[in-house]
PDB file of C-alpha atoms (C1' of nucleotides) in Angstrom:
ATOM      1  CA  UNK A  56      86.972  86.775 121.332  1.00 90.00           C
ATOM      2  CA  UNK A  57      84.230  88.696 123.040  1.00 96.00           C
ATOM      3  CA  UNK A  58      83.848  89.602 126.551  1.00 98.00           C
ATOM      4  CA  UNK A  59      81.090  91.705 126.928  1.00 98.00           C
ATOM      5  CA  UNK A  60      81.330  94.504 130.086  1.00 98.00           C
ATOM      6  CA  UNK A  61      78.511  94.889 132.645  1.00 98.00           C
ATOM      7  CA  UNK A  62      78.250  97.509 135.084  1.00 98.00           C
ATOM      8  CA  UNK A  63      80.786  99.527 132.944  1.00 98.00           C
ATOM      9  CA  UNK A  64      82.109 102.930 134.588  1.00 98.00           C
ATOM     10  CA  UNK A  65      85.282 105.118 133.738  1.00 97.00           C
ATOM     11  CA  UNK A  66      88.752 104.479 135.128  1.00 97.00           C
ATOM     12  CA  UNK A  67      90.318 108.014 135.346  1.00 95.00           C
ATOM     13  CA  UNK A  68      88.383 109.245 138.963  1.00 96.00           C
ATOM     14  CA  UNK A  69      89.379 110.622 141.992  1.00 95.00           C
ATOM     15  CA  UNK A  70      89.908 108.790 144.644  1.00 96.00           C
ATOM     16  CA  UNK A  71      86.003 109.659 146.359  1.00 96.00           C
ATOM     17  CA  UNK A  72      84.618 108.841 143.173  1.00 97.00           C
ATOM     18  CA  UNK A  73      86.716 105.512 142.771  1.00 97.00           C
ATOM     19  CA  UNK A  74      85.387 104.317 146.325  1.00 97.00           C
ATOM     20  CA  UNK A  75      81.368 105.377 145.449  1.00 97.00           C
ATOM     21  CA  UNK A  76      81.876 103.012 142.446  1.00 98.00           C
ATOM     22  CA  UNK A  77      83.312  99.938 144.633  1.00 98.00           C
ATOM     23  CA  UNK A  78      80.376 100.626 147.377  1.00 98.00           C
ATOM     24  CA  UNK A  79      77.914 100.419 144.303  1.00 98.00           C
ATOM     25  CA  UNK A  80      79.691  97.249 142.503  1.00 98.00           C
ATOM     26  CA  UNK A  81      80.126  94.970 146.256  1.00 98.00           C
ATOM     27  CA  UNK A  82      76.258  94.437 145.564  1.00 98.00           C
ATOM     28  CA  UNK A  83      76.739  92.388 142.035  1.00 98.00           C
ATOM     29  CA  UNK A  84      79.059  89.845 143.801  1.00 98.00           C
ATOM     30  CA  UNK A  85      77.693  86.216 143.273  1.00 98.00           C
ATOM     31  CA  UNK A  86      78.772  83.206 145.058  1.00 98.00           C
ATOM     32  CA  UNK A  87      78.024  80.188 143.222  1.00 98.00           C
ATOM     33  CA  UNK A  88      79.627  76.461 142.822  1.00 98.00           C
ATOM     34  CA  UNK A  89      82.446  76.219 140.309  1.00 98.00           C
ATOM     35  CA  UNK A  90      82.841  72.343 139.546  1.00 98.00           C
ATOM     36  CA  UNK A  91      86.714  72.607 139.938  1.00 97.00           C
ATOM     37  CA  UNK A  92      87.146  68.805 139.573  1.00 97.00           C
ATOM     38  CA  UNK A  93      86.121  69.316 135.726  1.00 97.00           C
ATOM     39  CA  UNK A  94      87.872  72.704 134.738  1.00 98.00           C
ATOM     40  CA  UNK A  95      90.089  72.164 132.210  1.00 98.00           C
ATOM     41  CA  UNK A  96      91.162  75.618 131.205  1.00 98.00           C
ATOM     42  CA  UNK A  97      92.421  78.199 134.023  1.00 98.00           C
ATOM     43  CA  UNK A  98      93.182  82.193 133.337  1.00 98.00           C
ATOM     44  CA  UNK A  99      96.023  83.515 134.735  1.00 98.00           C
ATOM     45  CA  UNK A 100      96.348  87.165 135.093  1.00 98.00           C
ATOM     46  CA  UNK A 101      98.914  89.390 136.198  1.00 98.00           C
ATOM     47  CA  UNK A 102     100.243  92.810 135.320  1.00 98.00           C
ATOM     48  CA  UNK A 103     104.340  94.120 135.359  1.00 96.00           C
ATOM     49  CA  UNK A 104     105.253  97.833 136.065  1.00 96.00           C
ATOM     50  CA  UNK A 105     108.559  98.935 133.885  1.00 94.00           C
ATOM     51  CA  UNK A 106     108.654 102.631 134.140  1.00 91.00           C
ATOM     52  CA  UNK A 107     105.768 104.444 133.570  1.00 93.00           C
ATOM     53  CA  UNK A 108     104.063 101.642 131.420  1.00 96.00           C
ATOM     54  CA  UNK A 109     102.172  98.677 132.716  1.00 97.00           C
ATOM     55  CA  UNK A 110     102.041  95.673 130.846  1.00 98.00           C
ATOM     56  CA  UNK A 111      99.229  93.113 131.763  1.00 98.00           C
ATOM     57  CA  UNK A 112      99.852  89.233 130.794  1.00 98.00           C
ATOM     58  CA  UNK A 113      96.704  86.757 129.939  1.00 98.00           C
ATOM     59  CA  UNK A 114      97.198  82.831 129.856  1.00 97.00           C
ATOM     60  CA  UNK A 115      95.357  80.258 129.366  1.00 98.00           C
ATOM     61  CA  UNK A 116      96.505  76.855 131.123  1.00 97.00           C
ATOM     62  CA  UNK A 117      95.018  73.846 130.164  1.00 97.00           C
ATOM     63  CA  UNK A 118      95.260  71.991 133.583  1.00 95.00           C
ATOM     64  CA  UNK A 119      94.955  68.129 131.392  1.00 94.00           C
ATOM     65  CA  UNK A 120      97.951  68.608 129.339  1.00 95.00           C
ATOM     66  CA  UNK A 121      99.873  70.769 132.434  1.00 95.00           C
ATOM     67  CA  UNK A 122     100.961  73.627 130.073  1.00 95.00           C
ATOM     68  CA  UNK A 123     100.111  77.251 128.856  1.00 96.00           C
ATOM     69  CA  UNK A 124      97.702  76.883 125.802  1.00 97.00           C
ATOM     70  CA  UNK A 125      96.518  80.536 124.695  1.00 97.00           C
ATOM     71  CA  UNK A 126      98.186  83.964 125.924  1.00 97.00           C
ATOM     72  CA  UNK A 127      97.218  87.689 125.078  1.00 97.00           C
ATOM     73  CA  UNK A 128      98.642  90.715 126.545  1.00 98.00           C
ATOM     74  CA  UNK A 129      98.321  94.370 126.475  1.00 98.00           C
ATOM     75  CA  UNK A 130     101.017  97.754 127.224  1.00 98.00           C
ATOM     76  CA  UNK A 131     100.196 101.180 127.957  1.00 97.00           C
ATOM     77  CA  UNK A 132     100.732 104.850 129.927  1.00 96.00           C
ATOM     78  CA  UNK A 133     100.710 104.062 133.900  1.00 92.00           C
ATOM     79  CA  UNK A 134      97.090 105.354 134.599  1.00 91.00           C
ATOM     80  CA  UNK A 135      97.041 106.858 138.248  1.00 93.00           C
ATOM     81  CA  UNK A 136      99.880 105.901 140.678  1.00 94.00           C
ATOM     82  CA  UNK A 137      99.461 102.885 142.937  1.00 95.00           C
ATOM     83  CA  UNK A 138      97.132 103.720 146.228  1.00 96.00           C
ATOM     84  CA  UNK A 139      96.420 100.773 148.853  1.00 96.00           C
ATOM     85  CA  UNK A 140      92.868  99.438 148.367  1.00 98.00           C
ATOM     86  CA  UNK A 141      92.474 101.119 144.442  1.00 98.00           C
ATOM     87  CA  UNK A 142      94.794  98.525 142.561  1.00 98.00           C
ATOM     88  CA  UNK A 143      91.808  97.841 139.856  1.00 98.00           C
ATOM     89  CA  UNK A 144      91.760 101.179 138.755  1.00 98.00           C
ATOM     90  CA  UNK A 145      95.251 101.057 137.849  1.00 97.00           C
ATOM     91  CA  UNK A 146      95.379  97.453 136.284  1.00 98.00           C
ATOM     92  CA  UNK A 147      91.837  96.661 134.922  1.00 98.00           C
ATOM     93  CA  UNK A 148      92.225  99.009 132.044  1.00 98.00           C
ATOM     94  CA  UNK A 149      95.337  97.275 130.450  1.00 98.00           C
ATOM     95  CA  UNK A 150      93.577  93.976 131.483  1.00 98.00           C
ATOM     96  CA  UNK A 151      90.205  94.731 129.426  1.00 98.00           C
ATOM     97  CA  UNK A 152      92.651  95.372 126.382  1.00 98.00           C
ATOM     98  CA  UNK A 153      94.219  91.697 126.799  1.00 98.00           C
ATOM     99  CA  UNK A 154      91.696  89.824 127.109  1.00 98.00           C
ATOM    100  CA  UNK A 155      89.882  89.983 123.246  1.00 98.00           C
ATOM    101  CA  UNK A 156      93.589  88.906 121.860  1.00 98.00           C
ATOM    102  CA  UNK A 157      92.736  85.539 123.639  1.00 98.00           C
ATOM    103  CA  UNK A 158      91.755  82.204 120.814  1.00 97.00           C
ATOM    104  CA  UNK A 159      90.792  80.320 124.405  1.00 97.00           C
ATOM    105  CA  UNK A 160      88.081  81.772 126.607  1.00 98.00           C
ATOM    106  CA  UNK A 161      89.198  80.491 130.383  1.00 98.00           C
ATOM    107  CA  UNK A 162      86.820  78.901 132.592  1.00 98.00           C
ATOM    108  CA  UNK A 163      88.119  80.562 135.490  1.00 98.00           C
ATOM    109  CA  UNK A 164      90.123  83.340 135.705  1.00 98.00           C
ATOM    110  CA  UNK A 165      92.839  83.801 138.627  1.00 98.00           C
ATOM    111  CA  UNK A 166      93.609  87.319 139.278  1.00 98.00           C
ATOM    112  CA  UNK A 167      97.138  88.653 141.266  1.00 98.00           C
ATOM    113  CA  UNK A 168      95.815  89.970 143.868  1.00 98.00           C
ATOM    114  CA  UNK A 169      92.777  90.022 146.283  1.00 98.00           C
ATOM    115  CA  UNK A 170      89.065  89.062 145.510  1.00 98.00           C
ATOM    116  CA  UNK A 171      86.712  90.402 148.558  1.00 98.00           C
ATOM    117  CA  UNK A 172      89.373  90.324 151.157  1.00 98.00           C
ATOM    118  CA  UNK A 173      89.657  94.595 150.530  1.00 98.00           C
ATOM    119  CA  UNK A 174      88.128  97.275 152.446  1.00 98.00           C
ATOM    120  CA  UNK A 175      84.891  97.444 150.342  1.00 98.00           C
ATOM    121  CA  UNK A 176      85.334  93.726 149.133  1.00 98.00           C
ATOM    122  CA  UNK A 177      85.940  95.153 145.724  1.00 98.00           C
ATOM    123  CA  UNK A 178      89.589  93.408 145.086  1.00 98.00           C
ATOM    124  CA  UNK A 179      90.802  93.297 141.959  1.00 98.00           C
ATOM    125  CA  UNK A 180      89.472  89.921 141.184  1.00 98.00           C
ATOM    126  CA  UNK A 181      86.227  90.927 142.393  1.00 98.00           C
ATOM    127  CA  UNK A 182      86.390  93.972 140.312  1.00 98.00           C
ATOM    128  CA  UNK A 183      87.066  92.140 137.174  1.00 98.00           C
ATOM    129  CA  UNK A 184      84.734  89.411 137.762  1.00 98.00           C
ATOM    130  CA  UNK A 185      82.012  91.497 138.016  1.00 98.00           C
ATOM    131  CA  UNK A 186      82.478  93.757 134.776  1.00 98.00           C
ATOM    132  CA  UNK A 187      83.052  90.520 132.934  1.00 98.00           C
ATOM    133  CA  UNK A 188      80.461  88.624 135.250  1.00 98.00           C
ATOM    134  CA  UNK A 189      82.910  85.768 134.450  1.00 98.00           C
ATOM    135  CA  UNK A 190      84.160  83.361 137.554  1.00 98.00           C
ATOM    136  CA  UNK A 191      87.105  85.094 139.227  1.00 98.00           C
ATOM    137  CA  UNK A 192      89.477  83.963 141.899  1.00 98.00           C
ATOM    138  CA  UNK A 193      91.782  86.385 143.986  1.00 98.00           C
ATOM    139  CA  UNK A 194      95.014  85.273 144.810  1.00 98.00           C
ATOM    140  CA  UNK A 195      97.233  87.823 147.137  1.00 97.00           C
ATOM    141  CA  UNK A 196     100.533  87.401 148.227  1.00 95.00           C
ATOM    142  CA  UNK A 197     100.553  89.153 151.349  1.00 95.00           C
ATOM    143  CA  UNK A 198      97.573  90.255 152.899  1.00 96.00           C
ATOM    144  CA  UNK A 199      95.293  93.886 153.009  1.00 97.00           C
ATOM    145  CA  UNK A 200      92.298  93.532 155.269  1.00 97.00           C
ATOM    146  CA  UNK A 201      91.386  90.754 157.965  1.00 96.00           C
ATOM    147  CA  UNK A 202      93.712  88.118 160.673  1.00 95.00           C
ATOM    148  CA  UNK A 203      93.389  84.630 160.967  1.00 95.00           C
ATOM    149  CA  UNK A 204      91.174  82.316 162.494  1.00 95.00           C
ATOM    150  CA  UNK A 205      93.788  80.585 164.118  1.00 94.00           C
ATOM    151  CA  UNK A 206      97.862  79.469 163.419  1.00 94.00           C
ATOM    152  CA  UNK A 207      97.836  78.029 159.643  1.00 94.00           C
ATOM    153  CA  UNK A 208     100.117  74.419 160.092  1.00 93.00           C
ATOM    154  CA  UNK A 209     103.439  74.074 158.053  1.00 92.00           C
ATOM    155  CA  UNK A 210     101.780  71.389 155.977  1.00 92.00           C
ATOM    156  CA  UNK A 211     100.777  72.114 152.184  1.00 93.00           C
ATOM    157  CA  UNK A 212      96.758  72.037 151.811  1.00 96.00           C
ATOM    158  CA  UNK A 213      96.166  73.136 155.805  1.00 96.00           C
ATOM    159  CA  UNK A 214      94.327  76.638 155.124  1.00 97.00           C
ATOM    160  CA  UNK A 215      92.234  79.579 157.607  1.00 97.00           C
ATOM    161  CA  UNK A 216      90.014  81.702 157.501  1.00 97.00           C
ATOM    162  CA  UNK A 217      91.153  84.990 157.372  1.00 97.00           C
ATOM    163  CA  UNK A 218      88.418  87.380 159.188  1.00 97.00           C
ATOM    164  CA  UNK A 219      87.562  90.747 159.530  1.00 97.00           C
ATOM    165  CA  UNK A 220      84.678  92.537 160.813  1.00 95.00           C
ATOM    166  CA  UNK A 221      83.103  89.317 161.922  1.00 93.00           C
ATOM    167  CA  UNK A 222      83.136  87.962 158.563  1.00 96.00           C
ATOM    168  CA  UNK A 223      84.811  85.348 156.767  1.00 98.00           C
ATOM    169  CA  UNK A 224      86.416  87.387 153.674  1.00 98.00           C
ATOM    170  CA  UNK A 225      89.168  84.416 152.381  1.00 98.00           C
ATOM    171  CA  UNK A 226      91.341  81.906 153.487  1.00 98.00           C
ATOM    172  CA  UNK A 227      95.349  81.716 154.176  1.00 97.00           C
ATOM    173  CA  UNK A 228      96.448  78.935 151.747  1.00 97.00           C
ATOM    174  CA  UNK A 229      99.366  76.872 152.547  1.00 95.00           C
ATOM    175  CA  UNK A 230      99.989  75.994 148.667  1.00 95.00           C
ATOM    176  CA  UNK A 231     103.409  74.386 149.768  1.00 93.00           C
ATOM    177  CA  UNK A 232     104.942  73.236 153.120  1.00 92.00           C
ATOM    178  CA  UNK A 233     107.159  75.161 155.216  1.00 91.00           C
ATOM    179  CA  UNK A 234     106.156  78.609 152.519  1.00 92.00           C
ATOM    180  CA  UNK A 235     104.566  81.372 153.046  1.00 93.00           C
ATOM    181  CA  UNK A 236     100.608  81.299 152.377  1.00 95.00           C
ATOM    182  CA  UNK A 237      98.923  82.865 149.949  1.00 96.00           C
ATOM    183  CA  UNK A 238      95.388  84.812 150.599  1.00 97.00           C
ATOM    184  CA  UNK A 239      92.649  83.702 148.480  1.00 98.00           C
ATOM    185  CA  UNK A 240      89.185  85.205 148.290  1.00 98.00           C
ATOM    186  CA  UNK A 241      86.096  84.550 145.892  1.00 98.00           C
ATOM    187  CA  UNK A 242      86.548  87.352 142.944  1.00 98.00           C
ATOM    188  CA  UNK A 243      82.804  86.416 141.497  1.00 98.00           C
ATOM    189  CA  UNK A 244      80.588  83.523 140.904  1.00 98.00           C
ATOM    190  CA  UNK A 245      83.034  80.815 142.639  1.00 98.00           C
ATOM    191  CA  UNK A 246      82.253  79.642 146.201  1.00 98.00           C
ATOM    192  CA  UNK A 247      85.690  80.061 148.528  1.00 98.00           C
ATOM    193  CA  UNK A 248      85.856  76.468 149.441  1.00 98.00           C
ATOM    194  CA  UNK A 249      85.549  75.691 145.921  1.00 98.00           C
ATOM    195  CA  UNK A 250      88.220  79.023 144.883  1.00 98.00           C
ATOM    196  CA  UNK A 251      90.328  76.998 147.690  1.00 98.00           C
ATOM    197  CA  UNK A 252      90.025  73.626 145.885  1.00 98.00           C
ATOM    198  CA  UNK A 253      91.034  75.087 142.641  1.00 98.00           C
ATOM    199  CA  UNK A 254      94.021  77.219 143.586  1.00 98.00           C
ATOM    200  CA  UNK A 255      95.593  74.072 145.868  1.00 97.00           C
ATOM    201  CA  UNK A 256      94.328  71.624 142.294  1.00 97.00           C
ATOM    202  CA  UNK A 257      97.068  74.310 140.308  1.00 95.00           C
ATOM    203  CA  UNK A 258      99.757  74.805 142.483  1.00 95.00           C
ATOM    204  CA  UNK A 259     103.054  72.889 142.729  1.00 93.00           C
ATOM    205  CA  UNK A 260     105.037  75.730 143.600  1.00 93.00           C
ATOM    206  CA  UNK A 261     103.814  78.945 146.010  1.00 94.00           C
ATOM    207  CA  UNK A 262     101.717  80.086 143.459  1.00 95.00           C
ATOM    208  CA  UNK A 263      99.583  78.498 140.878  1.00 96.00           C
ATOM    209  CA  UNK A 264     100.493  77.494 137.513  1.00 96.00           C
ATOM    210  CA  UNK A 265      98.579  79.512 135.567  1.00 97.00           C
ATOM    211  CA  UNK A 266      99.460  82.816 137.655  1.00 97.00           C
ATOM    212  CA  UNK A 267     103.483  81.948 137.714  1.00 95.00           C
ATOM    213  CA  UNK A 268     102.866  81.749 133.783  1.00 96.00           C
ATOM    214  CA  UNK A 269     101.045  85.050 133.473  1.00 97.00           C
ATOM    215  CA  UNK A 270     103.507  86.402 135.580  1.00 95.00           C
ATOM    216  CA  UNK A 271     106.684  85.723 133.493  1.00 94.00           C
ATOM    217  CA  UNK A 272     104.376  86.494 130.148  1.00 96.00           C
ATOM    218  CA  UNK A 273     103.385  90.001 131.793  1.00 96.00           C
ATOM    219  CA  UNK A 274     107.213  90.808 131.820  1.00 95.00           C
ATOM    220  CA  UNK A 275     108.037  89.993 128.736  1.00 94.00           C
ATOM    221  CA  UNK A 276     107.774  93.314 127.178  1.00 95.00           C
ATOM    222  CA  UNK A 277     107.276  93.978 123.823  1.00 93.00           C
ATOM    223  CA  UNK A 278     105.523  90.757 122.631  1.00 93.00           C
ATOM    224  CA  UNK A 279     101.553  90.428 122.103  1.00 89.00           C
ATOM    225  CA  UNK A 280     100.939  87.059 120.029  1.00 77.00           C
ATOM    226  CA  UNK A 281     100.201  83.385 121.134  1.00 72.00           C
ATOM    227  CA  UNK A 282     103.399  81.339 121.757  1.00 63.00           C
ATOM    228  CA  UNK A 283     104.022  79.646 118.285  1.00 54.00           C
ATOM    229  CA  UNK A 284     102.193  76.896 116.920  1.00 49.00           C
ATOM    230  CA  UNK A 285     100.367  76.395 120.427  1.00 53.00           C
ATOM    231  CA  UNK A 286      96.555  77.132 119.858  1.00 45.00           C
ATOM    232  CA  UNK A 287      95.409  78.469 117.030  1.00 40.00           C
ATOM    233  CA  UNK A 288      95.523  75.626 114.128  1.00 37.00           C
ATOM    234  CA  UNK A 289      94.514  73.014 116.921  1.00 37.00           C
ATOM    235  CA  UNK A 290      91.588  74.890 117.791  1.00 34.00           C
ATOM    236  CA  UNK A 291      90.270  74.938 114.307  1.00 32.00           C
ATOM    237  CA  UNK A 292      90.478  71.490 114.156  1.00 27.00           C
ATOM    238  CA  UNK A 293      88.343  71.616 117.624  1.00 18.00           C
TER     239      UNK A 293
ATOM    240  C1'  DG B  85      95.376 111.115 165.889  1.00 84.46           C
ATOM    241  C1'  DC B  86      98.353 106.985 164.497  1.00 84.46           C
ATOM    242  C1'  DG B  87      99.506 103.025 162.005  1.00 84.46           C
ATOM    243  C1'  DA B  88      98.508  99.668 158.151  1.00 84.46           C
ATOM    244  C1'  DC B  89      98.253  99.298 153.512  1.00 84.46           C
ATOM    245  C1'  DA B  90      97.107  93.859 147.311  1.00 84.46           C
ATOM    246  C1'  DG B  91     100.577  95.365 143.247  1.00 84.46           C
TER     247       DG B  91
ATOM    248  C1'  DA C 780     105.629  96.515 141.338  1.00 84.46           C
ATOM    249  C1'  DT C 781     110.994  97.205 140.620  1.00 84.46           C
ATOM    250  C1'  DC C 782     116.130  97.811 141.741  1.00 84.46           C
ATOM    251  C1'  DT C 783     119.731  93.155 142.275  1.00 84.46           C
ATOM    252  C1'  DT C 784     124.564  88.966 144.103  1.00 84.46           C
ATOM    253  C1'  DG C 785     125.243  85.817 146.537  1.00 84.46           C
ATOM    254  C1'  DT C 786     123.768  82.176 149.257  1.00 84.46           C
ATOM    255  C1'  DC C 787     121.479  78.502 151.835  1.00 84.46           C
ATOM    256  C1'  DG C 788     119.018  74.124 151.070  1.00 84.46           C
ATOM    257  C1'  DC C 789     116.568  70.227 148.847  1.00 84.46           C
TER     258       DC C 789
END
DNA sequence: GCGACAG
DNA sequence: ATCTTGTCGC
C-alpha cells in the first residue's frame, strides 16, 4: 500500500539543521473537520526501544467490530539518541518503513506522542501528518510545552486547554476518571475538538484502543506479518 | 544563567 | 523508552 511523502527531507541532521526543517514544515499544518462519528478504521502508532534498535508498531482498529484488523511493523539501528523536542527524527524513519506492509489504509492515524503542543508545533504527529499529508492525531502522556486553562475535573470526558504563548496548542483529556490525562493536539488535517471527540470515542482505558494495541505490537520483537487469518482474504472479498 | 524537557 | 515485585483497589 502506497503512501506517497510530501515535503520529504533527510533524517540524519544536526540538531540546527533538524530545527530549520520543523520552522519550515509548522507552515503545511492544516486544520480541517474529521467526521469522527463515521470513522471506522483508526491507526495506531507507537515505537519500542530494546537496545540500540527501535521497533515501530502499525495497527489498524476497526472501531465497528472493536478489534485490531491490519498491523505492519518495522526494526532497525537506533538513529540519533533521544533529545527533548526532536522525537520525529528518531522514530519517523522506522515508521515510514511500517506503514507500506499495511493491507488497510487508516482513516486516521493516532501517533504516541505530541501533535503541535512542541516548541515549534512540529510533534511527532504533526511531523508525520504532514509528510504523509494524511489526518494525524497526537496523543502524549505527559506533557512538553504549555499549562492549563484551568483544574481538569476527576470525571472521564471533562478536558482543558492546555496553553502556551497565548495560544491554544491541545487539550488535557480525562480519558478515564480519577487517571491521569492524556495531552492531545491536532497532528494534521483534524480540528482539536474533533481530535478530542475521536480519542474520548476510542478509549476505555487511559489510552485509546488503537494506541494500547500498537503499543503491545511495537514490542513484540521479531514479528512483521498481519495477525493470522485477520485481513487479508476478507479484504479480497471487499 | 537556570530549570524543564514527548518517547 | 527500559530496568522490574509486590501491592493496593475495583
Amino acid at each position: 500500500m502506497e503512501w506517497p511523502l510530501h515535503h520529504a527531507h533527510p533524517w540524519d541532521l544536526p540538531e540546527d539543521q533538524a530545527r530549520a526543517v520543523q520552522q519550515h514544515l509548522r507552515h503545511y499544518v492544516r486544520a480541517e473537520p474529521l467526521a469522527w462519528q463515521q470513522v471506522r478504521w483508526v491507526g495506531g502508532v507507537d515505537v519500542s526501544v530494546r537496545g540500540d534498535q527501535l521497533r515501530a508498531g502499525i495497527v489498524v482498529y476497526d472501531c465497528a467490530q472493536g478489534r485490531v484488523v491490519d498491523r505492519a511493523a518495522a526494526e532497525g539501528p537506533e538513529p540519533i539518541p533521544y533529545k527533548p523536542g526532536f522525537l520525529s527524527f528518531r522514530e519517523i524513519p522506522r515508521i515510514l518503513d511500517a506503514l507500506p506492509r499495511l493491507h488497510r489504509r487508516p482513516e486516521v492515524l493516532l501517533v504516541d506522542g505530541h501533535g503541535i503542543a512542541h516548541p515549534r508545533h512540529m510533534g511527532i504527529a504533526a511531523h508525520l501528518g504532514v509528510l504523509l499529508d494524511w489526518p494525524t492525531v497526537g496523543v502524549a502522556k505527559s506533557p512538553l510545552v504549555g499549562h492549563f486553562a484551568r483544574p481538569l475535573k476527576p470525571e472521564r470526558g471533562d478536558a482543558v486547554p492546555v496553553l502556551w504563548r497565548g495560544q491554544t496548542l491541545g487539550m488535557a483529556v480525562r480519558t478515564r476518571t480519577d487517571v491521569k490525562p492524556v495531552w492531545v493536539s491536532i497532528g494534521h488535517r483534524v480540528t482539536l475538538p474533533d481530535a478530542v471527540a475521536l480519542v474520548l470515542r476510542c478509549s476505555r482505558y487511559r489510552l485509546p484502543e488503537p494506541i494500547r494495541a500498537a503499543h503491545r505490537w511495537a514490542a513484540q520483537w521479531g514479528v512483521f506479518d498481519v495477525p493470522d487469518g485477520e485481513d487479508e482474504t476478507a479484504d479480497e472479498r471487499g
